[in-house]
Amino acid sequence: MPQVKIIAKNFMDMVASLPAMKLDKLYDNAFICEAILRSLPPLAKKYVLQMLYIDEPVLATSIHEWVLADGESKHTVAVDRLVQLRVFIETVDRKKGTTYRLNTKFQINLQKHIVHGGVLPREPMPSTITVRLPSLEDLEAYAAEQWECFLLHLISSGQAERTTNFSSSMMKIFQRGLLSQRDKEAPKLTESGFQFLLMDTNAQLWYIIREYITNSEERGVDTADLISFLLELSFHVTGEAYNMNTLTDIQRNVIKDLADLGLVKLQQGRKESWFIPTKLATNLSISLSDLSSRKQGFVVVETNFRVYAYSSSKLLCEILRLFSRVEYQLPNLIVAAITKESLYNAFENGIMAEQASIDSLLYIITFLQQNAHPRVAERIPSVPENVTDQIRLWESDMNRVEMTPASLFDEFPSRDVFEAACDFAREYGGVLWEDSKKMRLVVKAEILGQIREFLRR
């Protein structure tokens, strides 16, 4: 069953995949150098700071001596990461052995940034120019509302409470990975789309940002420039206003896309317009693991398979509807039931019972556990065992039988024709079953045309 691609924990996985020339171009910006330093594993940070004022290459064996014997695996991870990001330039010499030196651009700009500090290309606008700015609480509520509207638009454009005008670049992201559309039909969620809706909010954000960066060049935007601007944006202050006139045309378009997602709030004054970063934007240079703090849960699952969700969110109601039967909804309570039919529908749409590996993706069981109401979150288990066991059993029943479109051939005129047809079907990998005594053959429907033509000849 296809799964959503593993999410990069931060931009650095994408930065590491850039060509050497674009990486060096990124390191012209001192703030990018600091963002890279922030993202590194602790031991890698130590290596960078120890070598920051060393201009000569350092032997790999010398760096290896900086760690204790039990830090071998961490040392390997740290060095590999530094080489991937071209922070370390590796040189292999048969006589001297392997040596490492810091990337010259990275080293010079980080030295300047640490000693003298840095100034962003734009400073916050004075309060005398801006109108009353939203409070941090209002800004957080705005970001949550925008993100919920974004997801409701993904589930169904008719679910959004107010009209939304998502840009073509955002819609391309939907169409490519999360939605599919045939001629004259409404867009439908793909398997990845269903799985995406059960992810944690931070994982959803990284997925969208990663896809946004991936197809940036199709929109005429250089990948390195976009990553540079997004990382630079993470150094802005949440809640402060920044003048839109300080942005390039491409950056203005990016800001408008980010406003659709709730990463920034746009405001218009009498003469000037400005954008206000939310926490979603200022957290862009932080890894998912740093953001995975415990959030307030809302779900109570009972042993009779009833689900009580203490929430007024229309989005959460639609998410529960993906794998359960919603029975009724009160102003602050959603009552649903997990049934065999509702789960089979979820499994057919590509939602799995649980995620096999430990990462940010949340499927049915994990979703219920991660969103458990505080009253039951401290219990072990937070979701009754009979419920989780039954969900797994229903999934295994679903996967036990595989449906394959097929065609049955019998009443062959002779054994020679039957055996020739079997050999022909085997060459195409289309034999599902054969009975040599009664001369019956079952083949995959995909080779039906070829085998019919063969039999005619």
Coordinates of C-alpha atoms in Angstrom, one line a residue:
M1 CA 0.0 0.0 0.0
P2 CA 1.6 3.3 -1.0
Q3 CA 2.6 5.6 1.8
V4 CA 3.3 9.3 2.0
K5 CA 7.0 9.9 1.6
I6 CA 9.0 10.3 4.8
I7 CA 9.1 13.9 5.7
A8 CA 12.4 15.8 5.9
K9 CA 12.9 16.9 9.6
N10 CA 13.9 20.3 8.4
F11 CA 15.1 22.2 5.3
M12 CA 18.6 20.8 5.8
D13 CA 17.8 17.5 4.0
M14 CA 16.8 19.6 1.0
V15 CA 19.8 21.9 1.4
A16 CA 22.1 18.8 1.4
S17 CA 20.7 17.7 -1.9
L18 CA 21.5 21.0 -3.7
P19 CA 24.4 21.1 -6.2
A20 CA 27.7 22.4 -4.8
M21 CA 27.4 25.7 -6.6
K22 CA 24.0 26.5 -5.1
L23 CA 25.2 25.4 -1.6
D24 CA 28.2 27.8 -1.9
K25 CA 25.7 30.5 -3.1
L26 CA 23.6 29.9 0.1
Y27 CA 26.6 30.4 2.3
D28 CA 27.0 34.0 1.1
N29 CA 24.2 34.8 3.6
A30 CA 25.4 34.9 7.2
F31 CA 21.9 34.0 8.5
I32 CA 21.9 30.9 6.4
C33 CA 25.2 29.9 8.0
E34 CA 23.7 30.3 11.4
A35 CA 20.6 28.4 10.4
I36 CA 22.8 25.5 9.2
L37 CA 24.7 25.6 12.5
R38 CA 21.5 25.5 14.5
S39 CA 20.3 22.4 12.6
L40 CA 23.4 20.3 13.1
P41 CA 23.7 17.5 15.6
P42 CA 25.4 18.6 18.9
L43 CA 28.7 16.8 18.0
A44 CA 28.7 18.4 14.5
K45 CA 28.2 21.9 16.1
K46 CA 31.2 21.2 18.3
Y47 CA 33.4 20.3 15.3
V48 CA 32.4 23.4 13.4
L49 CA 33.1 25.7 16.4
Q50 CA 36.5 24.0 17.1
M51 CA 37.6 24.4 13.5
L52 CA 36.1 27.9 13.0
Y53 CA 39.5 29.6 13.3
I54 CA 41.6 26.8 11.8
D55 CA 42.6 27.6 8.3
E56 CA 44.5 24.4 7.5
P57 CA 43.0 21.0 6.7
V58 CA 42.6 18.7 9.8
L59 CA 43.3 15.0 9.6
A60 CA 40.3 12.8 10.0
T61 CA 42.2 10.8 12.6
S62 CA 42.8 14.0 14.7
I63 CA 39.1 14.8 14.7
H64 CA 38.3 11.2 15.7
E65 CA 40.4 11.7 18.8
W66 CA 38.1 14.5 20.0
V67 CA 35.4 12.0 20.9
L68 CA 35.2 9.2 23.5
A69 CA 35.1 5.6 22.6
D70 CA 31.4 5.3 23.1
G71 CA 30.7 8.2 20.7
E72 CA 31.7 6.4 17.5
S73 CA 28.3 6.3 16.0
K74 CA 27.6 10.0 16.8
H75 CA 31.0 10.9 15.3
T76 CA 30.1 9.1 12.0
V77 CA 26.7 10.8 11.8
A78 CA 28.2 14.2 12.6
V79 CA 30.9 14.0 9.9
D80 CA 28.6 12.6 7.3
R81 CA 26.1 15.4 7.9
L82 CA 28.9 18.1 7.6
V83 CA 30.2 16.6 4.4
Q84 CA 26.6 16.4 2.9
L85 CA 26.1 20.1 3.6
R86 CA 29.5 20.9 2.3
V87 CA 30.3 22.6 5.6
F88 CA 33.3 20.1 5.6
I89 CA 35.3 19.8 2.4
E90 CA 36.7 16.3 2.4
T91 CA 40.1 15.6 0.7
V92 CA 41.4 12.0 0.3
D93 CA 45.2 11.6 0.0
R94 CA 46.8 8.1 -0.2
K95 CA 49.8 9.3 1.7
K96 CA 48.4 11.7 4.2
G97 CA 45.0 10.1 4.6
T98 CA 41.6 11.9 4.7
T99 CA 41.5 15.5 5.8
Y100 CA 38.7 18.0 6.4
R101 CA 38.5 21.8 6.3
L102 CA 35.6 24.2 6.7
N103 CA 34.0 25.5 3.6
T104 CA 35.7 28.9 3.1
K105 CA 32.6 30.9 2.5
F106 CA 30.8 29.3 5.4
Q107 CA 33.8 29.8 7.7
I108 CA 34.3 33.5 6.9
N109 CA 30.6 34.5 7.1
L110 CA 30.0 32.5 10.3
Q111 CA 33.1 34.2 11.9
K112 CA 31.7 37.7 11.0
H113 CA 28.2 36.8 12.2
I114 CA 29.4 35.5 15.6
V115 CA 31.8 38.4 16.2
H116 CA 29.8 41.3 14.8
G117 CA 26.3 40.0 14.7
G118 CA 24.0 40.4 11.6
V119 CA 21.4 42.7 10.3
L120 CA 18.4 41.3 8.4
P121 CA 17.6 42.9 5.0
R122 CA 14.5 44.4 6.6
E123 CA 13.8 45.9 10.0
P124 CA 10.4 45.9 11.8
M125 CA 8.3 48.8 10.9
P126 CA 7.7 51.5 13.6
S127 CA 4.4 51.5 15.4
T128 CA 3.7 55.0 14.2
I129 CA 3.2 53.7 10.7
T130 CA 1.4 50.4 11.3
V131 CA -2.1 50.2 12.5
R132 CA -2.9 48.2 15.6
L133 CA -1.0 44.9 15.3
P134 CA -2.7 41.6 16.4
S135 CA -1.6 40.1 19.7
L136 CA 0.4 36.9 19.8
E137 CA -2.8 35.0 20.9
D138 CA -4.8 36.5 18.0
L139 CA -1.9 35.7 15.6
E140 CA -1.8 32.1 16.8
A141 CA -5.6 31.8 16.3
Y142 CA -5.3 33.3 12.8
A143 CA -2.6 30.7 11.9
A144 CA -4.7 27.8 13.2
E145 CA -7.8 29.1 11.3
Q146 CA -5.9 29.5 8.0
W147 CA -4.4 26.0 8.3
E148 CA -7.8 24.5 9.1
C149 CA -9.3 26.3 6.1
F150 CA -6.4 25.0 4.0
L151 CA -7.0 21.4 5.1
L152 CA -10.8 21.7 4.6
H153 CA -10.1 22.9 1.1
L154 CA -8.1 19.7 0.6
I155 CA -10.9 17.4 1.9
S156 CA -13.6 19.3 -0.1
S157 CA -13.8 22.8 -1.3
G158 CA -17.4 22.8 -0.2
Q159 CA -16.5 22.3 3.4
A160 CA -14.7 25.6 3.8
E161 CA -16.8 28.1 5.8
R162 CA -15.6 31.0 3.7
T163 CA -14.4 31.3 0.2
T164 CA -10.7 30.8 -0.4
N165 CA -8.5 31.8 -3.3
F166 CA -5.6 29.5 -3.2
S167 CA -2.9 30.3 -5.6
S168 CA -2.0 28.1 -8.6
S169 CA 1.3 27.2 -7.0
M170 CA -0.5 25.8 -3.9
M171 CA -3.1 24.0 -6.1
K172 CA -0.2 22.3 -8.0
I173 CA 1.0 20.9 -4.7
F174 CA -2.5 19.5 -4.1
Q175 CA -2.8 18.0 -7.5
R176 CA 0.6 16.5 -7.6
G177 CA 0.7 14.5 -4.4
L178 CA -2.6 14.7 -2.4
L179 CA -5.4 15.1 -5.0
S180 CA -6.2 13.4 -8.3
Q181 CA -8.6 14.6 -10.9
R182 CA -10.0 13.0 -14.1
D183 CA -11.7 14.8 -16.9
K184 CA -14.9 16.5 -15.9
E185 CA -14.7 15.0 -12.4
A186 CA -14.2 16.7 -9.1
P187 CA -10.8 16.3 -7.5
K188 CA -10.5 13.3 -5.1
L189 CA -8.1 12.6 -2.3
T190 CA -5.3 10.1 -3.2
E191 CA -4.0 7.5 -0.7
S192 CA -1.3 9.9 0.2
G193 CA -3.9 12.6 0.7
F194 CA -5.9 10.5 3.2
Q195 CA -2.7 9.7 5.1
F196 CA -1.6 13.4 5.0
L197 CA -4.8 14.4 6.9
L198 CA -3.9 12.1 9.8
M199 CA -0.4 13.6 10.2
D200 CA 0.7 15.9 13.0
T201 CA 0.3 19.6 12.0
N202 CA 4.1 20.2 12.0
A203 CA 4.6 17.1 9.8
Q204 CA 1.9 18.4 7.4
L205 CA 3.6 21.8 7.2
W206 CA 7.0 20.3 6.4
Y207 CA 5.3 18.1 3.7
I208 CA 3.7 21.1 2.0
I209 CA 6.9 23.3 2.3
R210 CA 9.0 20.5 0.9
E211 CA 6.7 20.0 -2.1
Y212 CA 6.5 23.8 -2.5
I213 CA 10.3 24.0 -2.8
T214 CA 10.6 20.9 -5.0
N215 CA 8.4 22.3 -7.8
S216 CA 9.8 25.9 -7.4
E217 CA 11.8 25.9 -10.6
E218 CA 8.7 25.1 -12.6
R219 CA 7.4 28.4 -11.4
G220 CA 10.6 30.2 -12.4
V221 CA 11.9 30.4 -8.9
D222 CA 15.5 29.3 -8.1
T223 CA 15.5 26.6 -5.4
A224 CA 18.5 28.0 -3.6
D225 CA 16.9 31.5 -3.5
L226 CA 13.6 30.1 -2.2
I227 CA 15.3 28.1 0.6
S228 CA 17.4 31.2 1.5
F229 CA 14.4 33.4 1.8
L230 CA 12.4 30.9 3.9
L231 CA 15.3 30.3 6.2
E232 CA 15.9 34.0 6.5
L233 CA 12.2 34.4 7.3
S234 CA 12.7 32.2 10.3
F235 CA 14.9 34.9 11.9
H236 CA 12.1 37.4 11.9
V237 CA 10.3 38.2 15.1
T238 CA 6.8 36.7 15.6
G239 CA 4.2 39.4 15.7
E240 CA 6.4 42.2 14.3
A241 CA 5.4 44.0 11.0
Y242 CA 7.8 44.0 8.0
N243 CA 7.4 46.3 5.0
M244 CA 6.3 44.5 1.8
N245 CA 8.3 47.1 -0.2
T246 CA 11.6 45.4 1.0
L247 CA 10.7 42.3 -0.9
T248 CA 11.5 41.4 -4.5
D249 CA 8.6 40.5 -6.8
I250 CA 9.3 36.7 -6.4
Q251 CA 9.4 37.1 -2.6
R252 CA 6.1 38.9 -2.6
N253 CA 4.5 36.0 -4.5
V254 CA 6.0 33.6 -1.9
I255 CA 4.7 35.7 1.0
K256 CA 1.2 35.6 -0.5
D257 CA 1.4 31.8 -0.8
L258 CA 2.6 31.6 2.8
A259 CA -0.3 33.7 3.9
D260 CA -2.7 31.1 2.5
L261 CA -1.0 28.6 4.9
G262 CA -1.1 30.9 7.9
L263 CA 2.7 31.4 8.1
V264 CA 2.3 35.1 7.8
K265 CA -0.6 37.6 8.1
L266 CA -0.9 40.4 5.5
Q267 CA -2.1 43.9 6.4
Q268 CA -2.7 47.0 4.4
G269 CA -2.3 50.6 5.8
R270 CA -3.0 53.9 4.1
K271 CA 0.2 54.0 2.2
E272 CA 2.2 50.9 3.1
S273 CA 1.5 47.2 3.3
W274 CA 3.3 44.7 5.6
F275 CA 3.5 41.1 6.6
I276 CA 3.5 39.7 10.2
P277 CA 5.2 36.3 10.7
T278 CA 3.4 33.7 12.9
K279 CA 5.1 31.0 14.9
L280 CA 4.8 28.6 11.9
A281 CA 7.2 30.9 9.9
T282 CA 9.7 31.5 12.7
N283 CA 9.9 27.8 13.4
L284 CA 10.9 26.9 9.8
S285 CA 14.6 26.4 10.7
I286 CA 13.8 24.2 13.7
S287 CA 13.6 20.4 13.3
L288 CA 10.4 18.5 13.8
S289 CA 11.8 16.8 16.9
D290 CA 12.2 20.2 18.5
L291 CA 8.6 21.1 17.8
S292 CA 7.0 17.8 19.0
S293 CA 5.8 19.0 22.4
R294 CA 2.7 17.5 23.9
K295 CA -0.4 19.2 22.6
Q296 CA -3.8 19.3 24.2
G297 CA -5.8 16.2 23.3
F298 CA -9.5 15.9 22.6
V299 CA -10.4 12.2 21.9
V300 CA -11.8 9.6 24.3
V301 CA -12.2 6.1 23.0
E302 CA -14.3 3.6 24.9
T303 CA -14.2 -0.2 24.9
N304 CA -17.6 -0.3 23.0
F305 CA -15.8 1.4 20.1
R306 CA -17.5 4.8 20.7
V307 CA -15.4 7.9 20.1
Y308 CA -16.1 11.1 21.9
A309 CA -14.2 14.1 20.5
Y310 CA -14.4 17.3 22.6
S311 CA -14.0 19.9 19.9
S312 CA -16.0 22.3 17.9
S313 CA -13.6 22.1 14.9
K314 CA -15.3 21.2 11.6
L315 CA -11.9 19.9 10.3
L316 CA -11.6 17.4 13.2
C317 CA -15.1 16.2 12.5
E318 CA -14.1 15.5 8.8
I319 CA -10.9 13.8 9.9
L320 CA -12.9 11.4 12.2
R321 CA -15.3 10.8 9.3
L322 CA -12.3 9.3 7.4
F323 CA -12.2 6.2 9.6
S324 CA -15.4 6.2 11.8
R325 CA -19.1 6.8 11.5
V326 CA -20.0 10.2 12.9
E327 CA -23.4 9.8 14.6
Y328 CA -24.0 13.4 15.8
Q329 CA -22.3 16.7 16.5
L330 CA -23.0 19.1 19.4
P331 CA -21.5 22.6 19.7
N332 CA -18.4 21.2 21.5
L333 CA -18.7 17.4 21.1
I334 CA -18.5 15.0 18.2
V335 CA -19.8 11.4 18.8
A336 CA -18.7 8.7 16.5
A337 CA -18.3 5.0 16.3
I338 CA -15.5 2.9 14.9
T339 CA -17.1 0.1 12.8
K340 CA -15.9 -2.6 10.5
E341 CA -17.4 -0.8 7.5
S342 CA -15.9 2.6 8.3
L343 CA -12.5 1.0 8.8
Y344 CA -12.7 -1.0 5.5
N345 CA -13.6 2.3 3.8
A346 CA -10.5 3.9 5.4
F347 CA -8.2 1.0 4.4
E348 CA -9.5 1.0 0.8
N349 CA -8.6 4.7 0.7
G350 CA -5.0 4.0 1.8
I351 CA -5.2 4.8 5.5
M352 CA -3.3 2.2 7.5
A353 CA -4.1 1.0 11.0
E354 CA -0.8 2.3 12.4
Q355 CA 2.6 3.4 11.2
A356 CA 5.2 0.6 11.4
S357 CA 8.3 2.9 11.8
I358 CA 8.7 5.6 14.4
D359 CA 8.3 9.0 12.6
S360 CA 6.0 11.9 12.3
L361 CA 3.2 10.2 10.4
L362 CA 0.1 9.5 12.3
Y363 CA -2.3 6.8 11.2
I364 CA -5.5 5.6 12.9
I365 CA -4.3 4.0 16.1
T366 CA -1.5 6.5 16.5
F367 CA -3.8 9.4 15.7
L368 CA -6.2 8.3 18.5
Q369 CA -3.3 7.9 21.0
Q370 CA -1.6 11.2 20.1
N371 CA -4.8 13.1 20.4
A372 CA -6.1 11.4 23.6
H373 CA -8.0 13.7 26.0
P374 CA -6.0 14.7 29.1
R375 CA -8.4 12.6 31.3
V376 CA -7.3 9.4 29.5
A377 CA -3.9 10.4 28.1
E378 CA -2.1 9.4 31.4
R379 CA -3.7 5.9 31.3
I380 CA -1.7 3.0 29.8
P381 CA -2.9 2.3 27.2
S382 CA -4.8 5.5 26.4
V383 CA -6.9 3.7 23.8
P384 CA -8.5 0.4 25.0
E385 CA -6.6 -2.7 23.9
N386 CA -9.7 -4.5 22.6
V387 CA -10.2 -1.5 20.2
T388 CA -6.6 -1.4 18.9
D389 CA -6.5 -5.2 18.6
Q390 CA -9.7 -5.3 16.6
I391 CA -8.5 -2.5 14.3
R392 CA -5.4 -4.5 13.6
L393 CA -7.4 -7.7 13.0
W394 CA -9.8 -5.9 10.6
E395 CA -6.8 -4.6 8.7
S396 CA -5.2 -8.0 8.5
D397 CA -8.5 -9.5 7.2
M398 CA -8.6 -6.8 4.6
N399 CA -5.1 -7.6 3.4
R400 CA -5.6 -11.4 3.6
V401 CA -7.4 -11.6 0.3
E402 CA -6.1 -9.7 -2.7
M403 CA -8.6 -8.9 -5.5
T404 CA -7.2 -9.1 -9.0
P405 CA -9.4 -8.6 -12.2
A406 CA -9.1 -11.9 -14.1
S407 CA -10.6 -13.9 -17.0
L408 CA -11.3 -17.7 -17.2
F409 CA -10.6 -19.7 -20.3
D410 CA -11.9 -23.3 -20.7
E411 CA -13.1 -25.7 -23.4
F412 CA -9.8 -25.6 -25.3
P413 CA -10.1 -27.5 -28.6
S414 CA -6.9 -29.6 -27.8
R415 CA -4.2 -30.0 -25.1
D416 CA -1.6 -28.5 -27.4
V417 CA -3.6 -25.2 -27.7
F418 CA -4.1 -25.2 -23.9
E419 CA -0.4 -25.7 -23.2
A420 CA 0.5 -23.0 -25.8
A421 CA -1.9 -20.6 -24.2
C422 CA -0.3 -21.3 -20.7
D423 CA 3.2 -20.8 -22.0
F424 CA 2.1 -17.5 -23.7
A425 CA 0.5 -16.2 -20.5
R426 CA 3.5 -17.1 -18.4
E427 CA 5.8 -15.1 -20.7
Y428 CA 3.7 -12.0 -19.9
G429 CA 3.5 -12.9 -16.2
G430 CA -0.3 -13.2 -16.4
V431 CA -1.0 -16.7 -15.1
L432 CA -3.1 -16.7 -11.9
W433 CA -4.3 -20.4 -11.9
E434 CA -4.3 -23.4 -14.2
D435 CA -5.9 -26.8 -14.1
S436 CA -4.1 -29.1 -16.6
K437 CA -6.6 -32.0 -16.1
K438 CA -9.7 -30.0 -17.0
M439 CA -7.8 -27.6 -19.2
R440 CA -8.8 -24.4 -17.4
L441 CA -6.8 -21.3 -17.3
V442 CA -7.2 -18.0 -15.3
V443 CA -5.2 -15.0 -16.5
K444 CA -4.9 -11.4 -15.4
A445 CA -7.4 -9.1 -17.1
E446 CA -4.5 -6.8 -18.2
I447 CA -3.3 -9.5 -20.8
L448 CA -6.8 -10.4 -22.0
G449 CA -6.4 -8.7 -25.3
Q450 CA -3.0 -10.3 -26.1
I451 CA -4.1 -13.9 -25.2
R452 CA -7.3 -13.5 -27.2
E453 CA -5.3 -12.4 -30.3
F454 CA -2.9 -15.3 -29.7
L455 CA -5.8 -17.9 -29.6
R456 CA -7.3 -16.4 -32.7
R457 CA -4.0 -17.0 -34.5

